[in-house]
Coordinates of C-alpha atoms and ligand atoms in Angstrom, one line a residue:
M10 CA -8.4 21.5 -4.3
N11 CA -11.0 19.8 -2.3
S12 CA -12.9 22.5 -0.4
P13 CA -16.4 22.7 -1.9
A14 CA -18.8 25.1 -0.2
T15 CA -20.9 22.2 1.1
D16 CA -18.1 21.1 3.4
A17 CA -17.8 24.5 4.9
Y18 CA -19.7 24.0 8.1
S19 CA -19.6 20.2 8.5
E20 CA -18.3 18.8 11.7
G21 CA -15.1 17.6 10.0
V22 CA -14.0 21.2 9.2
A23 CA -14.7 22.2 12.8
R24 CA -12.7 19.3 14.1
S25 CA -9.6 19.5 11.9
N26 CA -9.5 23.3 12.3
D27 CA -10.0 23.2 16.0
E28 CA -7.3 20.6 16.4
V29 CA -4.8 22.8 14.5
A30 CA -6.0 26.0 16.3
A31 CA -5.4 24.2 19.7
L32 CA -2.0 23.1 18.6
F33 CA -0.9 26.6 17.6
Q34 CA -2.3 28.1 20.8
E35 CA -0.2 25.5 22.7
Y36 CA 2.8 26.4 20.6
A37 CA 2.3 30.1 21.4
D38 CA 2.0 29.3 25.1
L39 CA 5.2 27.1 24.9
I40 CA 7.1 30.0 23.2
S41 CA 6.1 32.3 26.0
I42 CA 6.8 29.8 28.8
T43 CA 10.2 29.0 27.4
G44 CA 11.0 32.7 27.3
G45 CA 10.6 33.1 23.6
D46 CA 10.0 36.2 21.6
A47 CA 6.6 37.9 22.4
Y48 CA 6.2 38.7 18.7
R49 CA 6.3 35.0 17.8
T50 CA 3.8 34.2 20.5
R51 CA 1.4 36.7 18.9
V52 CA 2.0 35.3 15.4
Y53 CA 0.9 31.9 16.5
E54 CA -2.0 33.1 18.6
K55 CA -3.3 35.0 15.7
A56 CA -2.8 32.1 13.3
A57 CA -4.7 29.8 15.8
R58 CA -7.7 32.2 15.9
S59 CA -7.8 32.5 12.1
I60 CA -7.6 28.8 11.5
G61 CA -10.2 28.1 14.1
G62 CA -12.6 30.4 12.3
Y63 CA -11.7 29.5 8.7
H64 CA -14.4 28.2 6.4
A65 CA -12.6 25.4 4.7
D66 CA -11.1 22.3 6.2
V67 CA -7.4 22.9 6.7
S68 CA -6.6 19.3 6.4
T69 CA -7.6 19.4 2.7
L70 CA -5.4 22.4 1.8
D71 CA -1.8 22.5 0.5
V72 CA 0.9 25.0 1.6
K73 CA -0.3 27.5 -1.0
G74 CA -3.9 27.1 -0.1
L75 CA -3.2 27.5 3.6
Q76 CA -1.4 30.8 3.0
D77 CA -4.8 32.2 1.9
I78 CA -5.9 32.0 5.5
P79 CA -5.4 35.4 7.2
N80 CA -2.3 35.4 9.5
V81 CA -1.0 32.1 8.1
G82 CA 2.5 32.5 6.5
K83 CA 4.6 29.9 4.8
S84 CA 6.2 28.4 7.9
T85 CA 2.8 28.1 9.7
A86 CA 1.4 26.5 6.6
E87 CA 4.2 24.0 6.5
K88 CA 3.6 23.1 10.1
I89 CA 0.0 22.4 9.3
V90 CA 0.9 20.1 6.5
E91 CA 3.5 18.4 8.7
Y92 CA 0.8 17.9 11.3
F93 CA -1.6 16.1 9.0
R94 CA 1.1 14.1 7.5
S95 CA 2.8 12.8 10.6
G96 CA 0.4 13.6 13.5
S97 CA 2.8 16.0 15.1
V98 CA 4.9 19.1 14.5
S99 CA 8.6 18.8 15.3
A100 CA 9.0 22.5 16.3
V101 CA 6.2 22.0 18.9
E102 CA 7.6 18.7 20.1
E103 CA 11.0 20.4 20.5
L104 CA 9.5 23.1 22.8
R105 CA 7.4 20.6 24.7
S106 CA 10.6 18.7 25.5
R107 CA 12.1 21.9 27.1
I108 CA 9.7 22.6 29.8
P109 CA 10.2 21.3 33.4
A110 CA 9.5 17.6 34.0
G111 CA 6.7 18.5 36.5
V112 CA 4.9 20.7 34.0
R113 CA 5.5 18.2 31.3
R114 CA 3.9 15.4 33.3
L115 CA 0.9 17.6 33.6
T116 CA 0.7 18.6 29.9
A117 CA 0.5 14.9 29.1
I118 CA -3.2 15.4 30.1
P119 CA -5.0 16.0 26.8
M120 CA -7.2 18.8 28.0
L121 CA -4.5 20.8 29.9
G122 CA -2.4 23.4 28.1
P123 CA 1.1 24.3 29.2
K124 CA 0.0 27.7 30.6
K125 CA -2.4 26.2 33.0
A126 CA 0.1 23.4 33.8
C127 CA 2.6 26.1 34.7
V128 CA 0.2 27.8 37.0
L129 CA -0.6 24.5 38.7
Y130 CA 3.1 23.7 39.1
E131 CA 4.1 27.2 40.3
E132 CA 1.2 28.0 42.5
L133 CA 0.3 24.7 44.0
G134 CA 3.4 22.7 43.5
I135 CA 1.5 20.1 41.6
S136 CA 3.9 18.0 39.4
S137 CA 2.1 14.7 38.8
V138 CA -1.2 13.6 37.4
E139 CA -2.1 11.9 40.8
E140 CA -1.5 15.1 42.8
L141 CA -3.6 17.0 40.3
A142 CA -6.5 14.6 40.6
D143 CA -6.3 14.9 44.4
A144 CA -6.2 18.7 44.2
I145 CA -9.3 18.7 42.1
H146 CA -11.2 16.4 44.5
E147 CA -10.2 18.7 47.3
E148 CA -11.4 21.7 45.3
R149 CA -8.1 23.4 45.6
L150 CA -8.1 24.6 42.0
R151 CA -11.1 26.9 42.2
D152 CA -9.3 29.7 43.9
L153 CA -6.8 30.0 41.1
K154 CA -7.3 32.6 38.4
G155 CA -8.6 31.1 35.2
F156 CA -9.8 27.8 36.8
G157 CA -13.4 27.0 37.6
P158 CA -15.6 24.0 38.1
K159 CA -15.9 23.6 34.3
T160 CA -12.1 23.5 33.9
E161 CA -11.9 21.0 36.7
E162 CA -14.4 18.8 34.9
N163 CA -12.4 19.1 31.6
I164 CA -9.2 18.2 33.4
L165 CA -10.7 15.2 35.0
H166 CA -11.9 14.0 31.7
G167 CA -8.4 14.5 30.3
I168 CA -7.0 12.5 33.1
E169 CA -9.3 9.6 32.3
L170 CA -8.3 9.7 28.6
L171 CA -4.6 9.7 29.7
Q172 CA -5.0 6.8 32.1
S173 CA -6.9 4.7 29.5
S174 CA -3.9 4.9 27.2
G175 CA -1.5 4.6 30.1
D176 CA 2.3 4.8 30.0
R177 CA 2.5 2.5 27.0
V178 CA 4.8 3.0 24.0
L179 CA 4.3 2.1 20.4
L180 CA 5.4 -1.3 19.3
D181 CA 8.3 -0.1 17.1
V182 CA 9.7 2.1 19.8
A183 CA 9.9 -0.9 22.2
M184 CA 11.1 -3.2 19.4
D185 CA 14.1 -1.0 18.6
V186 CA 15.2 -1.0 22.2
A187 CA 14.6 -4.8 22.7
D188 CA 16.4 -5.7 19.5
D189 CA 19.4 -3.8 20.7
I190 CA 19.4 -5.3 24.2
V191 CA 19.0 -8.8 22.9
T192 CA 21.9 -8.3 20.5
E193 CA 24.1 -6.9 23.2
L194 CA 23.3 -9.6 25.8
S195 CA 23.6 -12.4 23.3
A196 CA 27.3 -11.4 22.7
I197 CA 28.1 -11.9 26.4
T198 CA 30.1 -15.0 27.3
G199 CA 27.9 -17.5 29.1
C200 CA 24.7 -16.3 27.5
L201 CA 23.2 -19.5 26.0
R202 CA 19.9 -18.0 24.8
C203 CA 18.4 -14.5 24.8
T204 CA 15.1 -13.1 23.4
Y205 CA 12.4 -10.7 24.2
A206 CA 9.1 -12.1 25.7
G207 CA 5.9 -10.4 27.0
S208 CA 3.6 -8.3 24.9
L209 CA 6.4 -7.5 22.5
R210 CA 6.8 -11.1 21.4
R211 CA 3.0 -11.2 21.0
F212 CA 3.2 -8.0 18.8
R213 CA 0.7 -6.1 20.8
E214 CA 0.2 -2.6 19.3
T215 CA 1.5 -0.9 22.5
I216 CA 3.9 -2.1 25.1
G217 CA 3.9 -1.5 28.8
D218 CA 7.4 -2.7 29.6
I219 CA 9.9 -4.9 27.8
D220 CA 10.6 -8.3 29.2
V221 CA 13.9 -9.8 28.1
L222 CA 14.7 -13.4 29.0
A223 CA 18.2 -15.1 28.9
A224 CA 19.4 -18.5 29.7
A225 CA 22.7 -18.9 31.5
D226 CA 24.3 -21.1 34.2
S227 CA 25.3 -18.0 36.1
S228 CA 23.6 -14.6 35.8
A229 CA 26.0 -12.1 37.3
R230 CA 27.8 -11.1 34.1
L231 CA 24.5 -10.7 32.1
M232 CA 23.0 -8.6 34.9
R233 CA 26.0 -6.3 35.0
A234 CA 26.1 -5.8 31.3
F235 CA 22.4 -5.1 31.3
T236 CA 22.7 -2.3 33.9
E237 CA 25.7 -0.8 32.1
L238 CA 23.9 -0.3 28.8
P239 CA 24.5 3.3 27.6
Y240 CA 20.9 4.3 27.7
V241 CA 20.1 3.1 31.2
S242 CA 18.9 6.0 33.3
E243 CA 18.0 4.2 36.5
V244 CA 18.4 0.7 37.9
I245 CA 15.1 0.0 39.6
A246 CA 16.0 -3.4 41.0
H247 CA 19.1 -5.5 40.8
G248 CA 18.9 -9.2 41.6
E249 CA 20.3 -12.5 40.7
K250 CA 17.1 -13.7 38.9
K251 CA 15.7 -10.4 37.8
T252 CA 17.0 -6.9 37.1
S253 CA 14.9 -3.9 36.1
I254 CA 16.1 -0.8 34.5
R255 CA 14.6 2.4 33.1
T256 CA 15.9 3.8 29.8
T257 CA 16.6 7.5 29.2
K258 CA 13.4 7.5 27.2
G259 CA 11.4 6.3 30.3
L260 CA 10.9 2.8 29.1
S261 CA 11.1 0.0 31.7
V262 CA 12.9 -3.2 30.9
D263 CA 13.0 -6.4 33.0
L264 CA 15.8 -8.9 32.4
R265 CA 15.3 -12.4 33.8
V266 CA 18.0 -15.0 33.7
V267 CA 17.0 -18.6 34.0
P268 CA 18.9 -21.9 34.0
P269 CA 19.0 -23.5 30.5
D270 CA 16.8 -26.5 31.5
S271 CA 13.8 -24.2 32.3
W272 CA 14.2 -22.0 29.3
G273 CA 11.0 -23.3 27.6
A274 CA 8.8 -23.0 30.7
A275 CA 10.2 -19.5 31.5
L276 CA 9.7 -18.3 27.9
Q277 CA 6.2 -19.7 27.9
Y278 CA 5.4 -18.0 31.2
F279 CA 6.9 -14.6 30.4
T280 CA 5.4 -14.4 26.9
G281 CA 2.0 -14.4 28.4
S282 CA -0.5 -13.1 28.0
K283 CA -1.8 -13.4 31.5
A284 CA -5.1 -14.7 30.2
H285 CA -3.4 -17.3 28.1
N286 CA -1.2 -18.4 31.0
I287 CA -4.2 -18.9 33.3
R288 CA -5.5 -21.4 30.7
T289 CA -2.2 -23.2 30.3
R290 CA -1.8 -23.4 34.0
E291 CA -5.3 -25.0 34.2
R292 CA -4.2 -27.6 31.7
A293 CA -1.0 -28.2 33.7
V294 CA -3.1 -28.9 36.8
H295 CA -5.2 -31.4 34.9
Q296 CA -1.9 -33.2 33.9
K297 CA -0.7 -33.2 37.5
L298 CA 1.9 -30.7 36.6
K299 CA 2.8 -27.3 38.0
L300 CA 3.8 -24.6 35.6
S301 CA 5.3 -21.4 36.9
E302 CA 7.9 -18.8 36.1
Y303 CA 10.4 -21.2 37.8
G304 CA 9.7 -24.1 35.4
L305 CA 7.6 -27.1 34.8
F306 CA 7.3 -29.4 37.8
D307 CA 5.7 -32.7 38.7
A308 CA 2.9 -31.6 41.1
E309 CA 3.3 -34.5 43.5
S310 CA 7.0 -35.1 43.7
G311 CA 7.9 -31.4 43.0
E312 CA 10.5 -32.7 40.6
K313 CA 11.6 -30.3 37.9
I314 CA 10.8 -31.5 34.4
V315 CA 13.4 -30.5 31.8
S316 CA 11.8 -28.0 29.5
E317 CA 14.4 -26.6 27.2
T318 CA 11.9 -25.5 24.6
E319 CA 8.4 -24.2 24.5
E320 CA 7.4 -27.1 22.2
E321 CA 8.2 -29.5 25.0
V322 CA 6.1 -27.5 27.4
Y323 CA 3.0 -27.3 25.2
D324 CA 3.5 -30.9 24.3
R325 CA 3.4 -31.9 28.0
L326 CA 0.1 -29.9 28.2
G327 CA -1.4 -31.9 25.3
L328 CA -1.1 -28.9 23.0
P329 CA 0.7 -28.1 19.8
W330 CA 3.1 -25.1 20.0
I331 CA 1.0 -22.0 19.9
P332 CA 2.4 -19.0 18.1
P333 CA 2.9 -16.0 20.5
T334 CA 0.7 -13.7 18.5
L335 CA -2.3 -16.0 19.2
R336 CA -1.7 -16.2 23.0
E337 CA -4.5 -13.9 24.1
D338 CA -7.1 -16.5 25.2
R339 CA -9.2 -15.8 22.1
G340 CA -9.9 -19.5 21.3
E341 CA -6.3 -20.6 20.7
I342 CA -6.3 -23.3 23.4
E343 CA -9.6 -24.8 22.0
A344 CA -8.3 -24.6 18.5
G345 CA -5.0 -26.2 19.6
L346 CA -6.8 -29.1 21.3
K347 CA -8.8 -29.7 18.1
G348 CA -5.8 -29.4 15.9
E349 CA -7.3 -26.4 14.2
L350 CA -4.8 -23.7 14.8
P351 CA -4.4 -21.4 11.8
D352 CA -1.3 -21.7 9.7
L353 CA -0.4 -18.1 10.2
V354 CA 0.9 -15.8 7.5
E355 CA 4.6 -14.9 8.0
E356 CA 6.7 -12.0 6.8
S357 CA 8.5 -14.4 4.4
D358 CA 5.2 -15.1 2.7
I359 CA 4.8 -11.5 1.7
K360 CA 5.5 -11.2 -2.1
G361 CA 5.0 -7.5 -2.4
D362 CA 3.9 -4.2 -0.9
L363 CA 0.8 -2.6 -2.4
H364 CA 0.7 0.8 -0.8
T365 CA 3.8 3.0 -1.0
H366 CA 4.7 6.6 -1.9
T367 CA 7.5 8.5 -3.6
D368 CA 8.6 12.1 -3.7
L369 CA 6.1 12.7 -6.5
T370 CA 3.7 13.4 -3.6
D371 CA 4.6 13.3 0.1
G372 CA 7.1 10.5 0.1
L373 CA 10.8 11.3 0.7
A374 CA 12.5 9.0 -1.7
P375 CA 12.6 9.1 -5.5
L376 CA 10.9 6.3 -7.4
E377 CA 14.1 4.4 -8.2
E378 CA 15.2 4.4 -4.6
M379 CA 11.9 2.9 -3.4
I380 CA 12.0 0.2 -6.1
E381 CA 15.6 -0.6 -5.2
A382 CA 14.6 -1.0 -1.6
A383 CA 11.7 -3.2 -2.5
A384 CA 13.9 -5.4 -4.7
S385 CA 16.4 -5.8 -1.9
R386 CA 13.6 -7.1 0.3
G387 CA 13.2 -9.9 -2.2
Y388 CA 9.7 -9.0 -3.3
A389 CA 8.2 -10.4 -6.5
Y390 CA 6.0 -7.4 -7.1
F391 CA 5.7 -3.8 -5.9
A392 CA 3.1 -1.1 -6.3
I393 CA 3.7 2.6 -6.3
T394 CA 0.6 4.4 -5.1
D395 CA 1.1 8.1 -4.8
H396 CA -1.8 10.4 -3.7
G397 CA -4.4 11.6 -6.2
P398 CA -5.1 15.3 -6.7
N399 CA -7.9 15.7 -4.2
L400 CA -5.6 15.6 -1.2
Y401 CA -4.2 18.7 0.3
M402 CA -0.6 19.7 -0.7
Q403 CA -0.1 17.0 -3.3
R404 CA 0.1 19.0 -6.4
M405 CA -0.9 15.9 -8.4
T406 CA -2.1 16.3 -12.0
D407 CA -3.1 13.8 -14.7
E408 CA 0.1 14.6 -16.5
R409 CA 2.3 14.0 -13.5
M410 CA 0.6 10.7 -12.8
L411 CA 0.8 9.5 -16.4
A412 CA 4.5 10.6 -16.6
Q413 CA 5.2 8.5 -13.5
R414 CA 3.4 5.6 -15.1
E415 CA 5.7 5.7 -18.1
R416 CA 8.7 5.6 -15.8
V417 CA 7.2 2.7 -13.9
R418 CA 6.6 0.8 -17.1
A419 CA 10.1 1.4 -18.2
L420 CA 11.6 0.1 -14.9
D421 CA 9.3 -2.9 -14.8
G422 CA 11.4 -6.1 -14.5
T423 CA 14.7 -4.2 -14.5
F424 CA 15.5 -4.7 -10.8
R425 CA 16.9 -8.0 -9.7
T426 CA 15.1 -9.6 -6.8
R427 CA 15.1 -12.9 -5.0
G428 CA 11.4 -13.1 -5.4
R429 CA 11.0 -13.3 -9.2
R430 CA 13.2 -14.7 -11.9
G431 CA 12.3 -12.0 -14.4
G432 CA 13.1 -9.1 -12.0
L433 CA 10.8 -7.1 -9.8
R434 CA 7.3 -6.7 -11.3
L435 CA 6.1 -3.2 -10.9
M436 CA 2.5 -2.0 -10.6
H437 CA 1.3 1.5 -11.1
G438 CA -1.4 2.5 -8.7
A439 CA -2.7 5.5 -6.7
E440 CA -3.9 6.2 -3.2
L441 CA -7.3 7.9 -3.8
N442 CA -8.9 10.1 -1.3
I443 CA -12.4 9.1 -0.3
D444 CA -14.3 12.3 -0.1
P445 CA -17.2 13.0 2.3
E446 CA -19.7 11.5 -0.1
G447 CA -17.6 8.4 -0.8
D448 CA -16.4 9.6 -4.2
V449 CA -12.7 9.4 -5.3
D450 CA -10.3 11.6 -7.2
W451 CA -10.7 10.6 -10.8
P452 CA -13.5 9.5 -13.2
A453 CA -13.7 5.8 -14.4
D454 CA -11.8 6.3 -17.6
F455 CA -8.7 7.6 -15.8
L456 CA -9.0 5.1 -13.0
S457 CA -9.1 2.2 -15.4
G458 CA -5.5 2.9 -16.4
F459 CA -4.1 2.0 -13.0
D460 CA -3.1 -1.6 -12.1
L461 CA -4.6 -1.0 -8.6
C462 CA -6.1 1.7 -6.4
V463 CA -6.0 2.1 -2.7
A464 CA -8.7 4.4 -1.4
S465 CA -8.6 6.0 2.0
V466 CA -10.3 8.6 4.2
H467 CA -8.0 11.5 5.1
S468 CA -10.4 14.1 6.5
H469 CA -13.9 14.7 7.8
F470 CA -13.5 12.0 10.4
N471 CA -16.5 13.2 12.4
Q472 CA -19.3 13.0 9.9
G473 CA -21.5 10.7 12.0
R474 CA -21.9 7.0 11.9
E475 CA -24.4 6.7 9.0
A476 CA -22.6 9.0 6.7
L477 CA -19.2 7.4 7.4
T478 CA -20.5 3.9 6.8
R479 CA -22.1 4.9 3.5
R480 CA -18.9 6.7 2.5
L481 CA -16.8 3.6 3.0
V482 CA -19.3 1.3 1.4
R483 CA -19.6 3.5 -1.6
A484 CA -15.8 3.4 -2.0
C485 CA -15.9 -0.4 -1.9
E486 CA -18.6 -0.3 -4.6
N487 CA -16.3 1.6 -6.9
P488 CA -15.1 -1.0 -9.4
Y489 CA -11.6 0.6 -9.5
V490 CA -11.1 0.6 -5.7
N491 CA -9.2 -2.5 -4.7
I492 CA -8.0 -1.8 -1.2
I493 CA -9.4 0.4 1.5
G494 CA -6.3 2.0 3.1
H495 CA -6.0 2.4 6.9
P496 CA -9.8 1.7 7.2
T497 CA -10.5 3.4 10.5
T498 CA -7.9 6.2 10.2
R499 CA -7.0 5.9 13.9
I500 CA -3.6 7.1 15.1
I501 CA -2.7 5.1 18.2
G502 CA -2.9 7.2 21.4
K503 CA -3.8 10.3 19.3
R504 CA -6.9 9.8 17.3
P505 CA -9.7 7.3 17.7
G506 CA -10.9 5.4 14.7
V507 CA -13.9 6.7 12.8
D508 CA -17.3 5.8 14.1
A509 CA -18.6 3.6 11.2
D510 CA -20.6 0.4 11.2
L511 CA -17.6 -1.7 10.5
D512 CA -19.6 -4.9 10.0
A513 CA -21.4 -3.2 7.2
V514 CA -18.1 -2.1 5.6
F515 CA -16.7 -5.6 6.0
A516 CA -19.7 -7.1 4.3
A517 CA -19.4 -4.6 1.5
C518 CA -15.7 -5.6 1.1
A519 CA -16.5 -9.2 0.9
R520 CA -19.4 -8.7 -1.5
T521 CA -17.4 -6.4 -3.9
G522 CA -14.0 -8.1 -3.8
T523 CA -12.4 -5.1 -2.1
A524 CA -9.5 -5.9 0.3
L525 CA -9.1 -4.2 3.6
E526 CA -5.7 -2.9 4.4
I527 CA -3.7 -3.7 7.5
N528 CA -1.6 -0.6 7.5
A529 CA 1.8 -1.6 9.0
H530 CA 2.8 1.8 10.1
P531 CA 3.3 1.4 13.9
D532 CA 1.3 4.6 14.6
R533 CA -1.7 3.1 12.7
L534 CA -1.8 -0.7 12.7
D535 CA -5.2 -0.2 11.1
L536 CA -7.2 -2.4 10.9
R537 CA -6.4 -3.5 14.4
D538 CA -6.2 -7.1 15.5
E539 CA -9.8 -7.3 16.9
D540 CA -11.3 -5.8 13.8
V541 CA -9.3 -8.2 11.6
L542 CA -10.7 -11.1 13.5
R543 CA -14.2 -9.8 12.8
A544 CA -13.6 -8.9 9.2
R545 CA -12.2 -12.3 8.6
R546 CA -15.5 -13.9 9.6
H547 CA -17.1 -11.9 6.8
G548 CA -14.8 -13.6 4.3
V549 CA -12.9 -10.4 3.6
K550 CA -9.4 -10.5 2.0
F551 CA -6.6 -8.3 3.3
A552 CA -3.6 -6.4 2.0
V553 CA -0.8 -5.9 4.5
D554 CA 1.0 -2.8 3.4
S555 CA 3.7 -0.5 4.7
D556 CA 2.3 2.8 3.4
A557 CA 6.0 3.6 3.2
H558 CA 6.9 7.3 2.7
A559 CA 10.6 6.4 2.7
A560 CA 12.7 3.4 1.8
L561 CA 13.3 2.5 5.4
H562 CA 9.6 2.3 6.1
L563 CA 9.2 -0.8 3.9
A564 CA 10.6 -2.7 6.9
N565 CA 7.5 -1.8 9.0
M566 CA 5.9 -4.7 7.2
R567 CA 6.8 -6.9 10.2
Y568 CA 4.4 -5.0 12.4
G569 CA 1.6 -5.4 9.8
V570 CA 2.3 -9.1 9.6
G571 CA 2.3 -9.3 13.4
T572 CA -1.1 -7.6 13.5
A573 CA -2.4 -10.0 10.7
Q574 CA -1.3 -12.9 12.9
R575 CA -3.1 -11.5 15.9
G576 CA -6.1 -11.5 13.6
W577 CA -5.6 -15.2 12.9
L578 CA -4.8 -14.6 9.2
T579 CA -3.3 -17.2 6.9
K580 CA -1.6 -16.7 3.5
E581 CA -4.9 -17.5 1.9
D582 CA -6.4 -14.3 3.5
V583 CA -3.7 -11.9 2.4
I584 CA -3.7 -11.0 -1.2
N585 CA -0.1 -9.8 -1.3
T586 CA 1.2 -13.3 -0.5
W587 CA -0.5 -14.6 -3.6
P588 CA 1.3 -15.3 -6.9
E589 CA 1.1 -12.3 -9.3
A590 CA -1.5 -13.9 -11.6
R591 CA -3.9 -14.6 -8.8
L592 CA -3.4 -11.1 -7.4
R593 CA -4.1 -9.5 -10.8
R594 CA -7.3 -11.5 -11.1
F595 CA -8.4 -10.2 -7.8
L596 CA -7.6 -6.7 -8.8
R597 CA -9.9 -6.9 -11.8
K598 CA -12.8 -7.2 -9.3
E599 CA -14.7 -9.2 -11.9
A600 CA -15.1 -12.3 -9.8
A601 CA -16.8 -10.2 -7.1
G602 CA -19.8 -12.0 -5.7
R603 CA -18.3 -15.4 -6.6
Ligands
DGT725 P1 2.7 -5.1 29.0 O1 4.0 -5.1 29.6 O2 1.6 -4.4 29.8 O3 2.7 -4.6 27.6 O4 2.1 -6.6 28.9 P2 2.9 -8.0 29.2 O5 2.0 -9.1 28.6 O6 4.3 -7.9 28.7 O7 2.8 -8.1 30.7 P3 3.9 -8.0 31.9 O8 5.1 -7.3 31.5 O9 3.2 -7.5 33.1 O10 4.2 -9.6 32.2 C1 4.9 -10.3 31.2 C2 4.3 -11.7 31.2 O11 4.5 -12.4 32.4 C3 2.8 -11.7 31.0 O12 2.5 -11.6 29.7 C4 2.4 -13.0 31.6 C5 3.4 -13.2 32.7 N1 2.7 -12.7 34.0 C6 2.9 -11.6 34.6 N2 2.2 -11.5 35.7 C7 1.5 -12.6 35.7 C8 0.5 -13.2 36.6 O13 0.1 -12.6 37.6 N3 0.0 -14.4 36.3 C9 0.4 -15.1 35.2 N4 -0.2 -16.3 35.0 N5 1.3 -14.6 34.4 C10 1.8 -13.4 34.6
CA726 CA1 5.8 -6.4 29.4
CA727 CA1 7.2 -6.9 32.8
ZN728 ZN1 -0.7 6.3 1.9

C-alpha cells in the first residue's frame, strides 16, 4: 500500500486524517444528540482521536490497513472507505437528517458541529444562519459555555463559506425533478409546449431554482396540475402567469405559462443568463424592438411580434440561434455576429466512454454488465479503467489486472451496438494514481500493455502549489498516461480544487499529447467550464468521461457534454468523438509535439 514514511507528516496526511476525525467526532455528537447509546458515542470519539493522530494518510489505506489504526474496527474502516469514495457516509447522513430543522439549518455551517448547534438552538433559540450572525455581532454567544471570541470568528468564517455556495443544488438533482415535471405537464390537455429554462437549460453546475416554461391558451389546468404534484411541500405563489412551489426536498420551482405566440421570446428570456439577456436586450433596442418576458414588441407601435421560436427571436436581433450552454456573455454575441459560433460537441457525437470501473475494484457492476450498458448506449468503443494497486482498498494485483485483460479481449466485438458494425470495441485500461511525486502505479513495461491509461490525484490535495503543479506535469510527461482524470479533484460544494498552476498543466498536456478529462460525475464536473475555456486556448484535447462505478452512471455523460459545451468545445476538441483509428493514434502519444 501507499504509505511510505516520507508521507507521514505531509500536509496531505494531516488534512485527510483531520477531515475523517472531524466527521467521526460529528457522528459521535449526533449519536448522543439523537439519544443513541453512550458506548457507541465513545467508540467513534476514540476512533476520531486515533485517526487524527495516525501517522499515515487514511485516504490511502484499505479496510484492512485501516483496522491497524488503534480504535478502528471493521465498520469504522468501511465508513472511511465510503467517505473517500463518495464524499459522504450514509450512516452519518441518516443521523444528520434526524435532528430538528432549526439545529440542522445551523449545522449546515461548515465550522459548526451539532453539539454547539444544539446549545445555540436550546439556549438562545437560534434556528437560522441569519439569527446566528446577528447574535455573534451582538456578542451574545460569549456567555455560553464552550463559546469564545475564537469560536465566534470560526463560525463567521463558516457562514461566509456557506453563503458563497448558497442554497444551490447539483445539476443532476435539479435535472431529475425538472425532467419529471416536464413529462407530467406535457401530458396535460391544452399544453402545447413545455420545457425547462434557466440555469438548468444552460447546464450550470449548480442550480438555484428550476424554471419551467409552458405554452398554452389557458393556464389554469397546468397551474393546478403543477401544485398537485406529489412532491410539492408548499405553494409559494399561485397565479395565472406564474406559480411557484417548493418540493419536499426544499427545491423551488417556478412554472410560467405563456401564449403560444410568445413562446420563443419567453424561452429566450427565461433561459438567461441575466448577463446574456442584457446583451440581447441592447440588440433589441438597436433594432427598435422591445424584448421582455412578455414577448417581442415593436418599440414604437407596441405591437406584439409573433415569436414562436427562439430562432425567430435571434434572427430578428440579427443573430444566429445561440446554444443555451453558451449564453453567459462570454463572447457568444460577438461570435454570433461574426458567424463564428463554435459547432458544439453533442451527446450524440460521443463514440465511447474512456474512464469506467467494474467490481474488480470499487465499481458495483461486473464487467459484462458495464459492457452491456455501454453497448445499449450505442457506443463504438468502450474502455474499462479499474484502479491500480496504489490506491487504498483496491486489492489490485498484476495478476488480477491481466486476468481482466484476457476477459476484455475475449469479449471484444461480441456485444452488438448501434455505433459499430463489428460490435462494441473494447479497450483495456487503468486509472492510475498520481502519487505525491507525480509517479504512477506500475513501471513502463507493465503500463505498455494497456490500451490507455487515465491518471488521477486521489490524495495529498494540499501539497502546495509548486509541488502539485510539478506532480501533474510529471504525470503528463509519462508516455503511458493518456488522460488526466478529474484534474482538479474538486467536489462541488465540499472540496475546492487543488491549488496548482493550471496554465502550466494545460501547456504540459498540449505539449505531451495528454488529454484532460471532463469528468461527467455531477459532484465533480472537473474540469469545470471556465478551466475548459482556458485549457482550450492552449490547444489541449479533452476526454469527456462518466467515471461510472455502476451501469446507470454511464448516463451522466450528458452533464459532461453540457460542461464541454459551456467550455465552447467542438467534436474536434474531444477525443472520444473521434473514429477509433484516430483515437488509437492519439493514445500512442507518438505524435506529441506535432
Ligand atoms: P439560478 O436559478 O440561480 O440557478 O439561475 P437562473 O439563471 O436560472 O436565474 P433565475 O432563476 O433567477 O432566472 C431565470 C432567468 O430569467 C434568468 O436566467 C434570466 C431571466 N431573468 C431573471 N431576472 C432577470 C432580470 O432581472 N433581468 C433579465 N434581463 N433577465 C432576468
Ligand atoms: Ca433558475
Ligand atoms: Ca427562477
Ligand atoms: Zn475513476
